[in-house]
Every structure is written in C-alpha cells, then in structure tokens.
Short mmCIF file of C-alpha atoms and ligand atoms in Angstrom, two decimals:
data_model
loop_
_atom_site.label_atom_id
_atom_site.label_comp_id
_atom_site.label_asym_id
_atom_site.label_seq_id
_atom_site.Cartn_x
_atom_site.Cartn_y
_atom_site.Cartn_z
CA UNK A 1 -22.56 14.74 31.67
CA UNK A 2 -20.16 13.56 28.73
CA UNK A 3 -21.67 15.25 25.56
CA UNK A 4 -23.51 12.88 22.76
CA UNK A 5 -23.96 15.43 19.90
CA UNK A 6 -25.79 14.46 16.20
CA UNK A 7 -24.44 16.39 12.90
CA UNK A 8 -26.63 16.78 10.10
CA UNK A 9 -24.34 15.80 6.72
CA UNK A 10 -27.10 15.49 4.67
CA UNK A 11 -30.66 15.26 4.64
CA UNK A 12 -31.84 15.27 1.11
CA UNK A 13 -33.58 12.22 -0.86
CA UNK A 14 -32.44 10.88 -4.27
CA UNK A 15 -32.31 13.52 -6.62
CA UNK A 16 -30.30 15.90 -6.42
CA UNK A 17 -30.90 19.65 -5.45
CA UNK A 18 -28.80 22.93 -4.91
CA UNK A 19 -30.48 22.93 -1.06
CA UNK A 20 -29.29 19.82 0.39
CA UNK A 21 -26.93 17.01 0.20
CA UNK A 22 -28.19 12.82 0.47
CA UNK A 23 -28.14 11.03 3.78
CA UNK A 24 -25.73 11.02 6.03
CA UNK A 25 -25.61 11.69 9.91
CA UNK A 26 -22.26 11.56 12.47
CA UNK A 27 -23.00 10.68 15.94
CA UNK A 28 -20.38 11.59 18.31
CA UNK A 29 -20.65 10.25 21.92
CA UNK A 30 -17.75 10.97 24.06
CA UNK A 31 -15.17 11.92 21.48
CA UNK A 32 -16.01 9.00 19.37
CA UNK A 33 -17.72 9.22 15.44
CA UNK A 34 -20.37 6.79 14.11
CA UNK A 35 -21.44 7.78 10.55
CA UNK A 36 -25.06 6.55 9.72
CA UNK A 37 -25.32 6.42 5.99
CA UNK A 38 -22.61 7.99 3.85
CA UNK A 39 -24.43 9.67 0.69
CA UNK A 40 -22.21 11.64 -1.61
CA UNK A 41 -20.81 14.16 -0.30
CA UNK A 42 -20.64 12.89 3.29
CA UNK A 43 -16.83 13.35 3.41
CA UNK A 44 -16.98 16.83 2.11
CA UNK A 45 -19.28 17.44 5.21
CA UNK A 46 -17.14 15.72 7.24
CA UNK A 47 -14.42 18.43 6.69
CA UNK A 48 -16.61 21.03 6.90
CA UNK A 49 -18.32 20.30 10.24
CA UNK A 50 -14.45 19.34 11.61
CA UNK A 51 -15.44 16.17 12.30
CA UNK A 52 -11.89 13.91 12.74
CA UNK A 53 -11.75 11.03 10.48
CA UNK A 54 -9.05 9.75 12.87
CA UNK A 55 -12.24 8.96 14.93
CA UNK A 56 -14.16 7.36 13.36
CA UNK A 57 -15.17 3.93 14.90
CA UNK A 58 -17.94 2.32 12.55
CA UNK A 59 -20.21 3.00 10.30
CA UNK A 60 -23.64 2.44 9.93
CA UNK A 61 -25.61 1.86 6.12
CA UNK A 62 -29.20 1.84 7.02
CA UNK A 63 -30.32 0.54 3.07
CA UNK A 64 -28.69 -0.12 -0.61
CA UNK A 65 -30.21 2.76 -2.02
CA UNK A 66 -27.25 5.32 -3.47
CA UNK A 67 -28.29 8.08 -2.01
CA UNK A 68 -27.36 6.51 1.22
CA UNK A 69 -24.40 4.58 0.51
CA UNK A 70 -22.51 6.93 -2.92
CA UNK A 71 -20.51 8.13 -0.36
CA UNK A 72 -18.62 5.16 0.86
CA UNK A 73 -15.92 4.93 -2.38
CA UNK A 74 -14.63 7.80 -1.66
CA UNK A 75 -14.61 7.94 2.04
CA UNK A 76 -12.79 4.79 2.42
CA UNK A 77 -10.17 5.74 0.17
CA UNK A 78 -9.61 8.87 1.90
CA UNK A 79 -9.36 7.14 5.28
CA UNK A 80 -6.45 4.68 3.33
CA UNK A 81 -5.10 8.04 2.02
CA UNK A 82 -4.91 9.54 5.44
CA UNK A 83 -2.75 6.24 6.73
CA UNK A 84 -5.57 5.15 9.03
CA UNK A 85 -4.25 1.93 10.59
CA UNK A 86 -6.84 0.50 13.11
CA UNK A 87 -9.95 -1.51 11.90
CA UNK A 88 -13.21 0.18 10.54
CA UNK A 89 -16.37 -1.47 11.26
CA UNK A 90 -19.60 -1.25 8.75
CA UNK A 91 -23.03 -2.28 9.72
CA UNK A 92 -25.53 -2.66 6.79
CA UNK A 93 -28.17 -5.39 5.15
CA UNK A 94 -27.34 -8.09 3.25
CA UNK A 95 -25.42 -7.01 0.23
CA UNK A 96 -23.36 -4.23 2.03
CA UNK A 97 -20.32 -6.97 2.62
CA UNK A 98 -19.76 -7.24 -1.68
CA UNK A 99 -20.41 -3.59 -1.75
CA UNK A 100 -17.26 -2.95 0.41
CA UNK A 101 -15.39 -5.67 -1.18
CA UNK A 102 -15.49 -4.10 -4.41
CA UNK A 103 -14.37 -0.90 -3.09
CA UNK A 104 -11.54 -2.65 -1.41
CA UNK A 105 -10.27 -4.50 -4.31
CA UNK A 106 -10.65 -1.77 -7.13
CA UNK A 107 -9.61 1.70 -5.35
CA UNK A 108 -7.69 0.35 -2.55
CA UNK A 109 -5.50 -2.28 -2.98
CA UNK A 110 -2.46 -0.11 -3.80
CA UNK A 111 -2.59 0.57 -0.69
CA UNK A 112 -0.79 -0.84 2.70
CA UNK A 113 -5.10 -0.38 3.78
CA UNK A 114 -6.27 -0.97 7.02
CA UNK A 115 -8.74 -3.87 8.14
CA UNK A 116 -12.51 -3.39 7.63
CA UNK A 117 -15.06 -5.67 9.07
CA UNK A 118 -18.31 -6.05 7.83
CA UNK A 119 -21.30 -7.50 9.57
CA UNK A 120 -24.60 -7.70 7.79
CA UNK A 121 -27.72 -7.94 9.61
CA UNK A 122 -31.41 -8.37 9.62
CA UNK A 123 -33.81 -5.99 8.50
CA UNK A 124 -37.33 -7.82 9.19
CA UNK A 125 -36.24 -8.10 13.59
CA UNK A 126 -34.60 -5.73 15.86
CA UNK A 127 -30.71 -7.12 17.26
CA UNK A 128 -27.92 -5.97 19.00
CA UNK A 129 -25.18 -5.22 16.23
CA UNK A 130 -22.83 -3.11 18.25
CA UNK A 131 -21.41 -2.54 21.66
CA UNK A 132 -18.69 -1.05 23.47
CA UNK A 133 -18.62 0.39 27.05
CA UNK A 134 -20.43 3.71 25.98
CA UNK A 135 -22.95 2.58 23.76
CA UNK A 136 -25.04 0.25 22.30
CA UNK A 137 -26.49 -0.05 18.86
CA UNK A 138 -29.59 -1.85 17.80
CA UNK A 139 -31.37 -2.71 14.24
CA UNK A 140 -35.02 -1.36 13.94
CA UNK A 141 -36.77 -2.84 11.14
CA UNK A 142 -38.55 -0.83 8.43
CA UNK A 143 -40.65 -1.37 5.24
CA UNK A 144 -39.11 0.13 2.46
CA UNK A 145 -38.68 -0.97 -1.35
CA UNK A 146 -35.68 -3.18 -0.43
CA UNK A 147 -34.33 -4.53 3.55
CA UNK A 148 -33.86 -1.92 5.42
CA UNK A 149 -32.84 -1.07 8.60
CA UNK A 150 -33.02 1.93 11.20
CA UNK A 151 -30.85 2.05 14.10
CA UNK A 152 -31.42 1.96 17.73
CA UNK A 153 -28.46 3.98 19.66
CA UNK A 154 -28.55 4.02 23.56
CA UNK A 155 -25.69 5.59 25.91
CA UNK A 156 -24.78 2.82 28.47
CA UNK A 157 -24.75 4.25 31.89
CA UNK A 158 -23.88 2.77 35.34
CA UNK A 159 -27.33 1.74 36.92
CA UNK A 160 -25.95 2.79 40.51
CA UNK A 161 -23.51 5.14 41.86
CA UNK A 162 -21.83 4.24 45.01
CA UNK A 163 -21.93 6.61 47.71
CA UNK A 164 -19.07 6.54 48.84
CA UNK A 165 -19.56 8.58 52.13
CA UNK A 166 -21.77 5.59 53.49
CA UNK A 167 -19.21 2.43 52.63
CA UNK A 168 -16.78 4.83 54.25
CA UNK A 169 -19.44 4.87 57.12
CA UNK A 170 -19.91 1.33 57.31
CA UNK A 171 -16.20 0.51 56.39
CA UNK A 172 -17.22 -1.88 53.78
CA UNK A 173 -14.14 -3.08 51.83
CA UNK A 174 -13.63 -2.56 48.41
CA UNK A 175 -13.90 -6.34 47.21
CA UNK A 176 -17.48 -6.10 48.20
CA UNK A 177 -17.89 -2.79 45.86
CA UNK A 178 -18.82 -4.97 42.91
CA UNK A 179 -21.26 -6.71 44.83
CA UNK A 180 -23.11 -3.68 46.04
CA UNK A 181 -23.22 -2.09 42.52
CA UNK A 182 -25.28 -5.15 41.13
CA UNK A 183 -28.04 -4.20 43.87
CA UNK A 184 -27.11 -6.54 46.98
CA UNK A 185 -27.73 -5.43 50.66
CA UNK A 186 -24.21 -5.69 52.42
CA UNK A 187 -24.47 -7.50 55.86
CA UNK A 188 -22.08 -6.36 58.69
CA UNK A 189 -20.04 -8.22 60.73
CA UNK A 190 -22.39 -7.49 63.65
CA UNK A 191 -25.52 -9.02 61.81
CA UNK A 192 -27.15 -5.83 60.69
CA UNK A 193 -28.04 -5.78 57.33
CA UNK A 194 -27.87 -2.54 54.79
CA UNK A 195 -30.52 -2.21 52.56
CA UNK A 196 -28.76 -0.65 49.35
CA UNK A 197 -30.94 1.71 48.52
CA UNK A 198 -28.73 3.24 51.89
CA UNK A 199 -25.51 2.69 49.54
CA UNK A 200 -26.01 3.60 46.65
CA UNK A 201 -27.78 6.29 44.28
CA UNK A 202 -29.62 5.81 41.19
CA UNK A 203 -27.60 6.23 37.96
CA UNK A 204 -28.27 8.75 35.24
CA UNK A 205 -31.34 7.79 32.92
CA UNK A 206 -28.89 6.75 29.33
CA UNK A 207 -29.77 8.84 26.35
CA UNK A 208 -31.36 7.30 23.34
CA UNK A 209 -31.33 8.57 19.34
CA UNK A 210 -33.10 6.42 17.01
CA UNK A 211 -32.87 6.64 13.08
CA UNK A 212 -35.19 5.99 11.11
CA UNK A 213 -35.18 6.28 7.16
CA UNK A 214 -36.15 5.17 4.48
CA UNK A 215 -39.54 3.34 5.69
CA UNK A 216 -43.09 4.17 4.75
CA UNK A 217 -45.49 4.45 7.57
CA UNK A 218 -45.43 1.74 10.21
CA UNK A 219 -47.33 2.04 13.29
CA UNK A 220 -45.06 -1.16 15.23
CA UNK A 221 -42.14 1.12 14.97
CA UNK A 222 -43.30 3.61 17.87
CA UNK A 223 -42.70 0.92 20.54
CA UNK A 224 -39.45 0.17 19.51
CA UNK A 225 -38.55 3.77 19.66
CA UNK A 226 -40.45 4.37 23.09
CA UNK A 227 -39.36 7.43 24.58
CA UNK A 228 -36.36 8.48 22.76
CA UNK A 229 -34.64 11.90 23.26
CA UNK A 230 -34.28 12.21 19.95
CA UNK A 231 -36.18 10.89 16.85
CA UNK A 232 -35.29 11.20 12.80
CA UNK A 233 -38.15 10.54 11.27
CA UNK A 234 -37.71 10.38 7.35
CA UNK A 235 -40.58 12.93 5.70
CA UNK A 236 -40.16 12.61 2.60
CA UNK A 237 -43.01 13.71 1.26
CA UNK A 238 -46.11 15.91 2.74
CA UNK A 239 -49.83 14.95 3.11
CA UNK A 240 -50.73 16.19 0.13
CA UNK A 241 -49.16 13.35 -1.56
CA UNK A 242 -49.29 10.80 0.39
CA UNK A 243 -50.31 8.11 -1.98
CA UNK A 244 -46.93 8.41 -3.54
CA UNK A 245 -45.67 8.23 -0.35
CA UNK A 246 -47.30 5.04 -0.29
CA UNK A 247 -45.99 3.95 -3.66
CA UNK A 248 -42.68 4.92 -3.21
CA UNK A 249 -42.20 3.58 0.23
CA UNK A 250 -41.78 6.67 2.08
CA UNK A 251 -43.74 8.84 4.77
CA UNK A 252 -45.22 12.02 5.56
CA UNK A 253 -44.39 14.69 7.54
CA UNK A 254 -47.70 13.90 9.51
CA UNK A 255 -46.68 10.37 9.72
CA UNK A 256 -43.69 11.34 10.94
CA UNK A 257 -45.03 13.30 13.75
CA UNK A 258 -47.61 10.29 15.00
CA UNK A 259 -44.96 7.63 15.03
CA UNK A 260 -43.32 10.97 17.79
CA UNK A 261 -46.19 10.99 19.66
CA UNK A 262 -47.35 7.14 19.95
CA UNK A 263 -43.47 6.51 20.90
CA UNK A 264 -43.68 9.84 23.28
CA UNK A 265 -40.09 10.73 21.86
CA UNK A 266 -38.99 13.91 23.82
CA UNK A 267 -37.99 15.52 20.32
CA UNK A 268 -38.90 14.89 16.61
CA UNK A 269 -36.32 15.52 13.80
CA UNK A 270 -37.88 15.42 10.04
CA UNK A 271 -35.49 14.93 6.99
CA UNK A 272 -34.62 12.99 3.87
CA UNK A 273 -36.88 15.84 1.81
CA UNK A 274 -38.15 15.17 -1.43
CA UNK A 275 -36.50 17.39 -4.42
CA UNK A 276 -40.59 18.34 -5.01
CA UNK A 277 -40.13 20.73 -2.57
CA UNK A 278 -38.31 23.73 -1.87
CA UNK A 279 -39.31 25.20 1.44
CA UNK A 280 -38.66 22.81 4.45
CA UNK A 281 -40.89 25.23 6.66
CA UNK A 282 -43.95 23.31 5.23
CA UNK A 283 -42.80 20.18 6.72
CA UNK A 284 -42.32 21.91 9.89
CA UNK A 285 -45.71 23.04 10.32
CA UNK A 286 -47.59 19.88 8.87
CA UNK A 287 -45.70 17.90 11.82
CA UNK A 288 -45.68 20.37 14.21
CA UNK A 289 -49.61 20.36 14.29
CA UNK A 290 -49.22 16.77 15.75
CA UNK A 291 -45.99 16.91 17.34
CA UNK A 292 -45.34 20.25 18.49
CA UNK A 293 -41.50 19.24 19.39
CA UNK A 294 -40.20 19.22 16.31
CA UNK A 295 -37.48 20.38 14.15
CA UNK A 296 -36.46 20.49 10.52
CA UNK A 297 -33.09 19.57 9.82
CA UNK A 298 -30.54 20.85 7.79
CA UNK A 299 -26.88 20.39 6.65
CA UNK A 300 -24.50 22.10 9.07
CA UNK A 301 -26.77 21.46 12.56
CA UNK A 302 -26.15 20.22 15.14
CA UNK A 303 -27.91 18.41 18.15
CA UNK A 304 -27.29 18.27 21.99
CA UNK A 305 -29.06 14.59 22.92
ZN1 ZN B 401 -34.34 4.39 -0.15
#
C-alpha cells in the first residue's frame, strides 16, 4: 500500500508562544505535497521535516485569519527563488485570489515566476475543489468568525482488481478488461455467462483525512466526516472555558472528541491550542474521556493514514 503520511508544521492558534508554531499541515500521498494552511513559519518547517518544495502540488487555505495564511509571502517567494517552473495551485475562500495577487505583484514580479492558479470556493456547502488520479479533495463547511472551510481528502482507489488468473481461464481478451472492471458479467462465446464477482476482487477501502479548523462546535459536521481514518479536530480551548469558545468561534477539546465519535472516525487528532495553556496533556485527557483514540499533536509528527 502506497504511503499517505500527515506532518504536523504547526499547531498553535493566534498568539504567539515559545511551544508551538500557527497552522500549517503537509499531506503527502504517494510522493506528492499538499500544504493545508501556511502560518508563519510553515516554510521553516518545511525544511526541517525535509519536506521537497519541488513537490509541492497545491495548497490549501482553510480561512483569512493570519495565523493560517502569514506564511504564504514568504513561501511563494522562496518557491520563485528556488526556480520552480510548473504551476502552483491554491484553494481558499473568497478573498484568497487578491491575497495572492498582492504577493505576486509586490515580492515577485522581479522574477521570471511561475504560474499560480487560484480557485476560491464556498464555505457555507461541501464541493469537489480538487482531483487528480490519487486523490480527491472536498470543502467541508464550518462556522467560524469569517467563511471558512475544512477539507475533505480521500485516496482514490480502483473499486475492482482483476484477477487475472480467471480471464486467463476464460481467455477473455483484453478489450473487454475495461468492461469487466466497471462490474459487467462477461458472456462466453458458448452462452455461459460469468458472474463478476468470479473475475474480479474487491479493491482496497481508500483512506480518508479530514481537516477541520477553525469552527466552533457543529454537530452537521460528523456526517460529512463519517468514518475517517484520521480526524483534526481544532481544540482550541478546554471545557472549562467553553463560553469563550463560544464567543470566539472555536471548540473544545470535548467537542472535539464528540464530533470523533458521532462521525466514528478511526482516530482523533486535537490541535490549534490556545496560548492560555501550556500543557497539551490536558487536552488529551479531556478528549480522551470521550474519544479514547486520540492524540495531541505537535510540530515535528508525523502520521501513517
Ligand atoms: Zn481563525
């Protein structure tokens, strides 16, 4: 199985603190890097983790809130710095497009740069933004202060595997192969008819990660997370203040763990701490005690999906 791994860059919140560095997350899925938010710093990390630049295929700002988007000046000029040639795609709400086109024309246009597209999307309904024969990437929409917008990704596997000792069997030619593959019983020239569950076997079950931060509390999310490997959960606070959680747009660690367990994601991951606190172990346990599977993370890890 090709490896899909997730690297913590930063998991902090707004203010800044000696412990941790503001949002950012690279997912790699077979050799290939999509950034999720790109706080300051996030290049920094980069380098540190060894994560190639020269890979990186899009990028993905979940809100225009600085701590989750700082990073971006600087990243992009690096990338023009480094000669990168092919085009750079960012995903982001409405407002992300001026954003980069500030960027370009200020601190990059001494530079021979290379093409970035932008696509903005909804925040208030869940769409397909990205695709390529690996993966698939959809919007999940939160409630934050301003639009914003988790993200959805699921590894795009073959639904069946031919097996190939029975079309050998049955010497079916390969121009029916495509045929078979879509689910279609293959009839012989002698009138029998294969059933294809005699020609095929079932394809791998794709992996799913789903991101979700900055959002306050919202019970709809769960089913459009439903059974993820892997779920970041934003926590920025704990229950003891939950009302400014409430104000400020932003969960609990307890929240965190019940959206886990009504979506029956296989693992929880808690982040995006709150500068309040200095011990992320307190997180842990408040979530754990609803969703045992959990884990805190921190800069430097990284994730098997
Ligand atoms: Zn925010």
């Amino acid at each position: 199985m090709e490896s899909i791994a997730l690297h913590i860059l930063g998991c902090g919140s707004a203010l800044p603190t000696v412990e941790h560095w503001p949002t950012s997350q690279a997912l790699v899925v077979r050799g290939k890097v999509f950034l999720i938010d790109c706080g300051e710093g996030c290049q920094l990390m980069l380098r540190k983790q060894r994560i190639s630049f020269s890979r990186i295929v899009a990028l993905f700002v979940s809100h225009l809130h600085g701590d989750h988007l700082f990073g971006l000046p600087g990243l992009l000029g690096t990338l023009a710095l480094l000669g990168r040639t092919g085009t750079l795609k960012i995903y982001g709400p409405q407002g992300i497009a001026e954003f980069v086109d500030f960027i370009q024309s200020h601190f990059m246009s001494y530079t021979d740069a290379y093409p970035i597209e932008v696509y903005e999307h909804s925040t208030t309904e869940s769409q397909t933004v990205f695709e390529d024969p690996s993966l698939k990437v959809s919007t999940l929409p939160l409630v934050h202060r301003i639009p914003t917008a988790g993200y959805l990704f699921e590894e795009k596997c073959a639904a069946l595997h031919l097996d190939k000792a029975a079309t050998d069997f049955y010497k079916i030619p390969l121009a029916d192969y495509p045929e078979i593959l879509l689910g279609a019983p293959y009839a012989l020239p002698d009138g029998r008819v294969i059933p294809n569950s005699h020609l095929t076997r079932k394809g791998r079950t794709p992996r799913k990660y789903a991101f979700c931060t900055d959002t306050k509390y919202n019970p709809q999310l769960s089913s459009l997370v439903k059974g993820v490997d892997l779920l970041y959960h934003e926590s920025t606070y704990l229950e003891v203040d939950r009302e400014r959680a409430e104000s400020h747009f932003h969960s609990t660690a307890a929240e965190a763990a019940k959206i886990a367990q009504e979506a029956g994601a296989k693992r929880l991951l808690l982040g995006h701490y709150s500068s309040r606190y200095s011990d992320t172990s307190l997180f842990l346990k408040e979530a754990q005690a609803i969703f045992p599977n959990t884990l805190a993370s921190y800069e430097g890890m990284t994730l098997e999906l």
